[in-house]
Amino acid sequence: GRRGVGDRRRMGVLDYFINMGTRAQPSQRVLAFAVLAQSIRAPRTPAAIREKVTPVLDAAWADPASAPSLVQAIVLMRLEGQYTDRISAYNQAKSR
C-alpha cells in the first residue's frame, strides 16, 4: 500500500536526523532531537518508528554532551509535559 512507502520514506528521514543527533554541532543536535521527539509524540505513532527513535533519545538523556540539546529541543517543541520526570531528573543532576 501507499502508506508503506510513506513510512519507509519517514524511516529514511529519521535515520538522517538520528545521525545528525549523534554527530552534529549542538545547534544541529537541537534540530535533530526536535524532529525525533516530535516523531514519537502522537499516541498513534507506528511501533517501528517508536522502536527506532526511543533508544536514541534514551541515549541522549544519558549523555552529558547531548542532554542539554535534547532538553532545549523538548522545550522548543513544547513537549515538556511528556518528559516531566526526565527534565526534573536532568535539572537535579545539573544543579549537583
Short mmCIF file of N, CA and C in Angstrom, two decimals:
data_model
loop_
_atom_site.label_atom_id
_atom_site.label_comp_id
_atom_site.label_asym_id
_atom_site.label_seq_id
_atom_site.Cartn_x
_atom_site.Cartn_y
_atom_site.Cartn_z
N GLY A 1 0.81 -1.20 0.00
CA GLY A 1 0.00 0.00 0.00
C GLY A 1 0.85 1.26 0.00
N ARG A 2 0.22 2.35 -0.31
CA ARG A 2 0.94 3.61 -0.38
C ARG A 2 1.46 4.05 0.97
N ARG A 3 0.77 3.65 2.03
CA ARG A 3 1.20 4.07 3.35
C ARG A 3 2.56 3.49 3.71
N GLY A 4 2.82 2.27 3.25
CA GLY A 4 4.11 1.64 3.49
C GLY A 4 5.25 2.47 2.91
N VAL A 5 5.03 3.02 1.75
CA VAL A 5 6.04 3.85 1.10
C VAL A 5 6.30 5.08 1.95
N GLY A 6 5.22 5.73 2.41
CA GLY A 6 5.36 6.90 3.27
C GLY A 6 6.13 6.56 4.54
N ASP A 7 5.83 5.42 5.12
CA ASP A 7 6.52 5.00 6.35
C ASP A 7 8.01 4.76 6.09
N ARG A 8 8.29 4.12 4.96
CA ARG A 8 9.70 3.88 4.62
C ARG A 8 10.44 5.18 4.41
N ARG A 9 9.78 6.12 3.73
CA ARG A 9 10.40 7.41 3.49
C ARG A 9 10.65 8.11 4.84
N ARG A 10 9.68 7.98 5.73
CA ARG A 10 9.82 8.58 7.05
C ARG A 10 10.99 7.97 7.81
N MET A 11 11.18 6.67 7.65
CA MET A 11 12.30 5.99 8.30
C MET A 11 13.62 6.56 7.80
N GLY A 12 13.71 6.81 6.49
CA GLY A 12 14.93 7.37 5.92
C GLY A 12 15.22 8.75 6.48
N VAL A 13 14.17 9.55 6.60
CA VAL A 13 14.31 10.88 7.17
C VAL A 13 14.76 10.77 8.62
N LEU A 14 14.18 9.83 9.36
CA LEU A 14 14.55 9.65 10.76
C LEU A 14 16.01 9.23 10.88
N ASP A 15 16.46 8.35 9.99
CA ASP A 15 17.88 7.94 10.00
C ASP A 15 18.79 9.16 9.88
N TYR A 16 18.40 10.06 8.97
CA TYR A 16 19.18 11.27 8.75
C TYR A 16 19.27 12.08 10.05
N PHE A 17 18.14 12.26 10.72
CA PHE A 17 18.15 13.05 11.95
C PHE A 17 18.80 12.31 13.12
N ILE A 18 18.68 10.98 13.13
CA ILE A 18 19.36 10.19 14.16
C ILE A 18 20.87 10.38 14.03
N ASN A 19 21.38 10.32 12.79
CA ASN A 19 22.81 10.55 12.57
C ASN A 19 23.21 11.96 12.98
N MET A 20 22.36 12.93 12.64
CA MET A 20 22.64 14.31 12.98
C MET A 20 22.69 14.47 14.50
N GLY A 21 21.79 13.80 15.19
CA GLY A 21 21.74 13.91 16.65
C GLY A 21 22.94 13.32 17.34
N THR A 22 23.58 12.34 16.70
CA THR A 22 24.73 11.71 17.35
C THR A 22 26.04 12.38 16.97
N ARG A 23 26.08 13.13 15.87
CA ARG A 23 27.35 13.66 15.41
C ARG A 23 27.48 15.16 15.40
N ALA A 24 26.39 15.86 15.28
CA ALA A 24 26.43 17.25 14.84
C ALA A 24 26.83 18.24 15.93
N GLN A 25 26.92 19.48 15.52
CA GLN A 25 27.10 20.61 16.43
C GLN A 25 25.86 20.70 17.32
N PRO A 26 26.00 21.29 18.51
CA PRO A 26 24.84 21.42 19.40
C PRO A 26 23.60 22.01 18.75
N SER A 27 23.76 23.04 17.92
CA SER A 27 22.58 23.67 17.30
C SER A 27 21.86 22.69 16.37
N GLN A 28 22.64 21.91 15.63
CA GLN A 28 22.05 20.91 14.73
C GLN A 28 21.42 19.79 15.54
N ARG A 29 22.07 19.48 16.66
CA ARG A 29 21.55 18.44 17.53
C ARG A 29 20.17 18.81 18.06
N VAL A 30 20.01 20.08 18.42
CA VAL A 30 18.69 20.54 18.91
C VAL A 30 17.64 20.29 17.83
N LEU A 31 17.96 20.65 16.59
CA LEU A 31 17.03 20.44 15.49
C LEU A 31 16.72 18.95 15.35
N ALA A 32 17.76 18.12 15.36
CA ALA A 32 17.56 16.68 15.19
C ALA A 32 16.66 16.12 16.30
N PHE A 33 16.95 16.49 17.54
CA PHE A 33 16.15 15.98 18.66
C PHE A 33 14.72 16.51 18.61
N ALA A 34 14.56 17.74 18.12
CA ALA A 34 13.20 18.29 17.99
C ALA A 34 12.39 17.44 17.02
N VAL A 35 13.00 17.10 15.88
CA VAL A 35 12.32 16.28 14.89
C VAL A 35 12.02 14.89 15.46
N LEU A 36 12.99 14.31 16.15
CA LEU A 36 12.82 12.96 16.68
C LEU A 36 11.76 12.92 17.78
N ALA A 37 11.81 13.88 18.71
CA ALA A 37 10.82 13.92 19.78
C ALA A 37 9.42 14.12 19.20
N GLN A 38 9.33 14.97 18.19
CA GLN A 38 8.06 15.23 17.52
C GLN A 38 7.54 13.97 16.84
N SER A 39 8.47 13.16 16.30
CA SER A 39 8.07 11.99 15.52
C SER A 39 7.41 10.91 16.37
N ILE A 40 7.67 10.91 17.68
CA ILE A 40 7.04 9.88 18.53
C ILE A 40 6.04 10.51 19.50
N ARG A 41 5.65 11.77 19.24
CA ARG A 41 4.76 12.48 20.14
C ARG A 41 3.35 11.87 20.14
N ALA A 42 2.86 11.52 18.96
CA ALA A 42 1.48 11.05 18.84
C ALA A 42 1.32 9.64 19.39
N PRO A 43 0.22 9.40 20.11
CA PRO A 43 -0.03 8.03 20.63
C PRO A 43 -0.13 7.00 19.50
N ARG A 44 -0.52 7.45 18.30
CA ARG A 44 -0.69 6.51 17.17
C ARG A 44 0.59 6.29 16.39
N THR A 45 1.70 6.79 16.88
CA THR A 45 2.98 6.58 16.19
C THR A 45 3.20 5.10 15.92
N PRO A 46 3.55 4.73 14.67
CA PRO A 46 3.82 3.31 14.38
C PRO A 46 4.92 2.76 15.29
N ALA A 47 4.75 1.53 15.73
CA ALA A 47 5.71 0.90 16.65
C ALA A 47 7.13 0.92 16.09
N ALA A 48 7.26 0.71 14.78
CA ALA A 48 8.59 0.65 14.17
C ALA A 48 9.33 1.97 14.36
N ILE A 49 8.61 3.06 14.26
CA ILE A 49 9.23 4.38 14.41
C ILE A 49 9.58 4.61 15.88
N ARG A 50 8.65 4.26 16.76
CA ARG A 50 8.91 4.41 18.19
C ARG A 50 10.14 3.59 18.61
N GLU A 51 10.23 2.36 18.09
CA GLU A 51 11.34 1.47 18.45
C GLU A 51 12.67 1.99 17.93
N LYS A 52 12.63 2.77 16.85
CA LYS A 52 13.85 3.31 16.26
C LYS A 52 14.30 4.56 17.02
N VAL A 53 13.33 5.39 17.40
CA VAL A 53 13.65 6.71 17.95
C VAL A 53 13.89 6.69 19.46
N THR A 54 13.10 5.88 20.18
CA THR A 54 13.18 5.89 21.64
C THR A 54 14.59 5.61 22.17
N PRO A 55 15.29 4.58 21.66
CA PRO A 55 16.65 4.32 22.17
C PRO A 55 17.60 5.48 21.93
N VAL A 56 17.41 6.20 20.82
CA VAL A 56 18.27 7.34 20.51
C VAL A 56 18.06 8.45 21.55
N LEU A 57 16.80 8.71 21.87
CA LEU A 57 16.52 9.74 22.88
C LEU A 57 16.97 9.28 24.26
N ASP A 58 16.79 7.99 24.57
CA ASP A 58 17.26 7.47 25.86
C ASP A 58 18.77 7.67 25.99
N ALA A 59 19.49 7.39 24.92
CA ALA A 59 20.95 7.55 24.94
C ALA A 59 21.32 9.02 25.12
N ALA A 60 20.55 9.90 24.49
CA ALA A 60 20.83 11.33 24.60
C ALA A 60 20.64 11.82 26.04
N TRP A 61 19.59 11.32 26.71
CA TRP A 61 19.38 11.70 28.12
C TRP A 61 20.59 11.32 28.95
N ALA A 62 21.18 10.17 28.62
CA ALA A 62 22.28 9.64 29.43
C ALA A 62 23.62 10.29 29.10
N ASP A 63 23.68 11.04 28.00
CA ASP A 63 24.94 11.60 27.53
C ASP A 63 25.03 13.08 27.91
N PRO A 64 25.99 13.44 28.78
CA PRO A 64 26.09 14.84 29.23
C PRO A 64 26.28 15.83 28.09
N ALA A 65 26.85 15.38 26.98
CA ALA A 65 27.03 16.28 25.84
C ALA A 65 25.73 16.51 25.07
N SER A 66 24.86 15.50 25.07
CA SER A 66 23.62 15.58 24.28
C SER A 66 22.42 16.06 25.07
N ALA A 67 22.39 15.76 26.35
CA ALA A 67 21.20 16.06 27.15
C ALA A 67 20.76 17.53 27.08
N PRO A 68 21.70 18.50 27.15
CA PRO A 68 21.25 19.90 27.06
C PRO A 68 20.53 20.21 25.74
N SER A 69 21.02 19.64 24.65
CA SER A 69 20.38 19.85 23.34
C SER A 69 19.00 19.22 23.31
N LEU A 70 18.89 18.05 23.92
CA LEU A 70 17.60 17.36 23.96
C LEU A 70 16.59 18.16 24.78
N VAL A 71 17.01 18.65 25.92
CA VAL A 71 16.11 19.45 26.76
C VAL A 71 15.67 20.70 26.00
N GLN A 72 16.61 21.34 25.34
CA GLN A 72 16.29 22.53 24.54
C GLN A 72 15.26 22.21 23.47
N ALA A 73 15.45 21.07 22.81
CA ALA A 73 14.53 20.65 21.74
C ALA A 73 13.13 20.41 22.30
N ILE A 74 13.05 19.77 23.46
CA ILE A 74 11.76 19.46 24.07
C ILE A 74 11.02 20.74 24.45
N VAL A 75 11.76 21.69 25.01
CA VAL A 75 11.15 22.97 25.39
C VAL A 75 10.69 23.71 24.14
N LEU A 76 11.52 23.68 23.10
CA LEU A 76 11.22 24.32 21.83
C LEU A 76 9.92 23.79 21.24
N MET A 77 9.75 22.46 21.29
CA MET A 77 8.57 21.82 20.71
C MET A 77 7.40 21.79 21.69
N ARG A 78 7.60 22.37 22.87
CA ARG A 78 6.57 22.39 23.93
C ARG A 78 6.09 20.98 24.28
N LEU A 79 7.05 20.07 24.43
CA LEU A 79 6.72 18.69 24.79
C LEU A 79 7.06 18.39 26.24
N GLU A 80 7.32 19.44 27.04
CA GLU A 80 7.75 19.21 28.43
C GLU A 80 6.80 18.29 29.17
N GLY A 81 5.51 18.38 28.89
CA GLY A 81 4.51 17.56 29.57
C GLY A 81 4.77 16.07 29.43
N GLN A 82 5.38 15.68 28.32
CA GLN A 82 5.65 14.25 28.10
C GLN A 82 6.94 13.80 28.78
N TYR A 83 7.74 14.76 29.22
CA TYR A 83 9.07 14.41 29.74
C TYR A 83 9.33 15.02 31.12
N THR A 84 8.26 15.27 31.89
CA THR A 84 8.44 15.96 33.17
C THR A 84 9.45 15.26 34.06
N ASP A 85 9.36 13.94 34.20
CA ASP A 85 10.28 13.20 35.08
C ASP A 85 11.72 13.35 34.60
N ARG A 86 11.90 13.17 33.30
CA ARG A 86 13.24 13.24 32.73
C ARG A 86 13.83 14.64 32.94
N ILE A 87 13.03 15.65 32.70
CA ILE A 87 13.53 17.02 32.81
C ILE A 87 13.86 17.36 34.26
N SER A 88 13.03 16.93 35.19
CA SER A 88 13.36 17.26 36.59
C SER A 88 14.59 16.49 37.04
N ALA A 89 14.76 15.25 36.59
CA ALA A 89 15.98 14.49 36.91
C ALA A 89 17.20 15.19 36.32
N TYR A 90 17.05 15.67 35.09
CA TYR A 90 18.13 16.38 34.40
C TYR A 90 18.51 17.66 35.19
N ASN A 91 17.51 18.40 35.59
CA ASN A 91 17.75 19.65 36.34
C ASN A 91 18.41 19.37 37.70
N GLN A 92 18.00 18.28 38.35
CA GLN A 92 18.60 17.92 39.63
C GLN A 92 20.07 17.54 39.44
N ALA A 93 20.34 16.74 38.43
CA ALA A 93 21.71 16.32 38.17
C ALA A 93 22.59 17.52 37.85
N LYS A 94 22.00 18.47 37.10
CA LYS A 94 22.75 19.64 36.70
C LYS A 94 23.11 20.53 37.89
N SER A 95 22.21 20.61 38.86
CA SER A 95 22.44 21.52 39.99
C SER A 95 23.33 20.90 41.06
N ARG A 96 23.65 19.60 40.90
CA ARG A 96 24.54 18.95 41.88
C ARG A 96 25.95 19.46 41.77
#
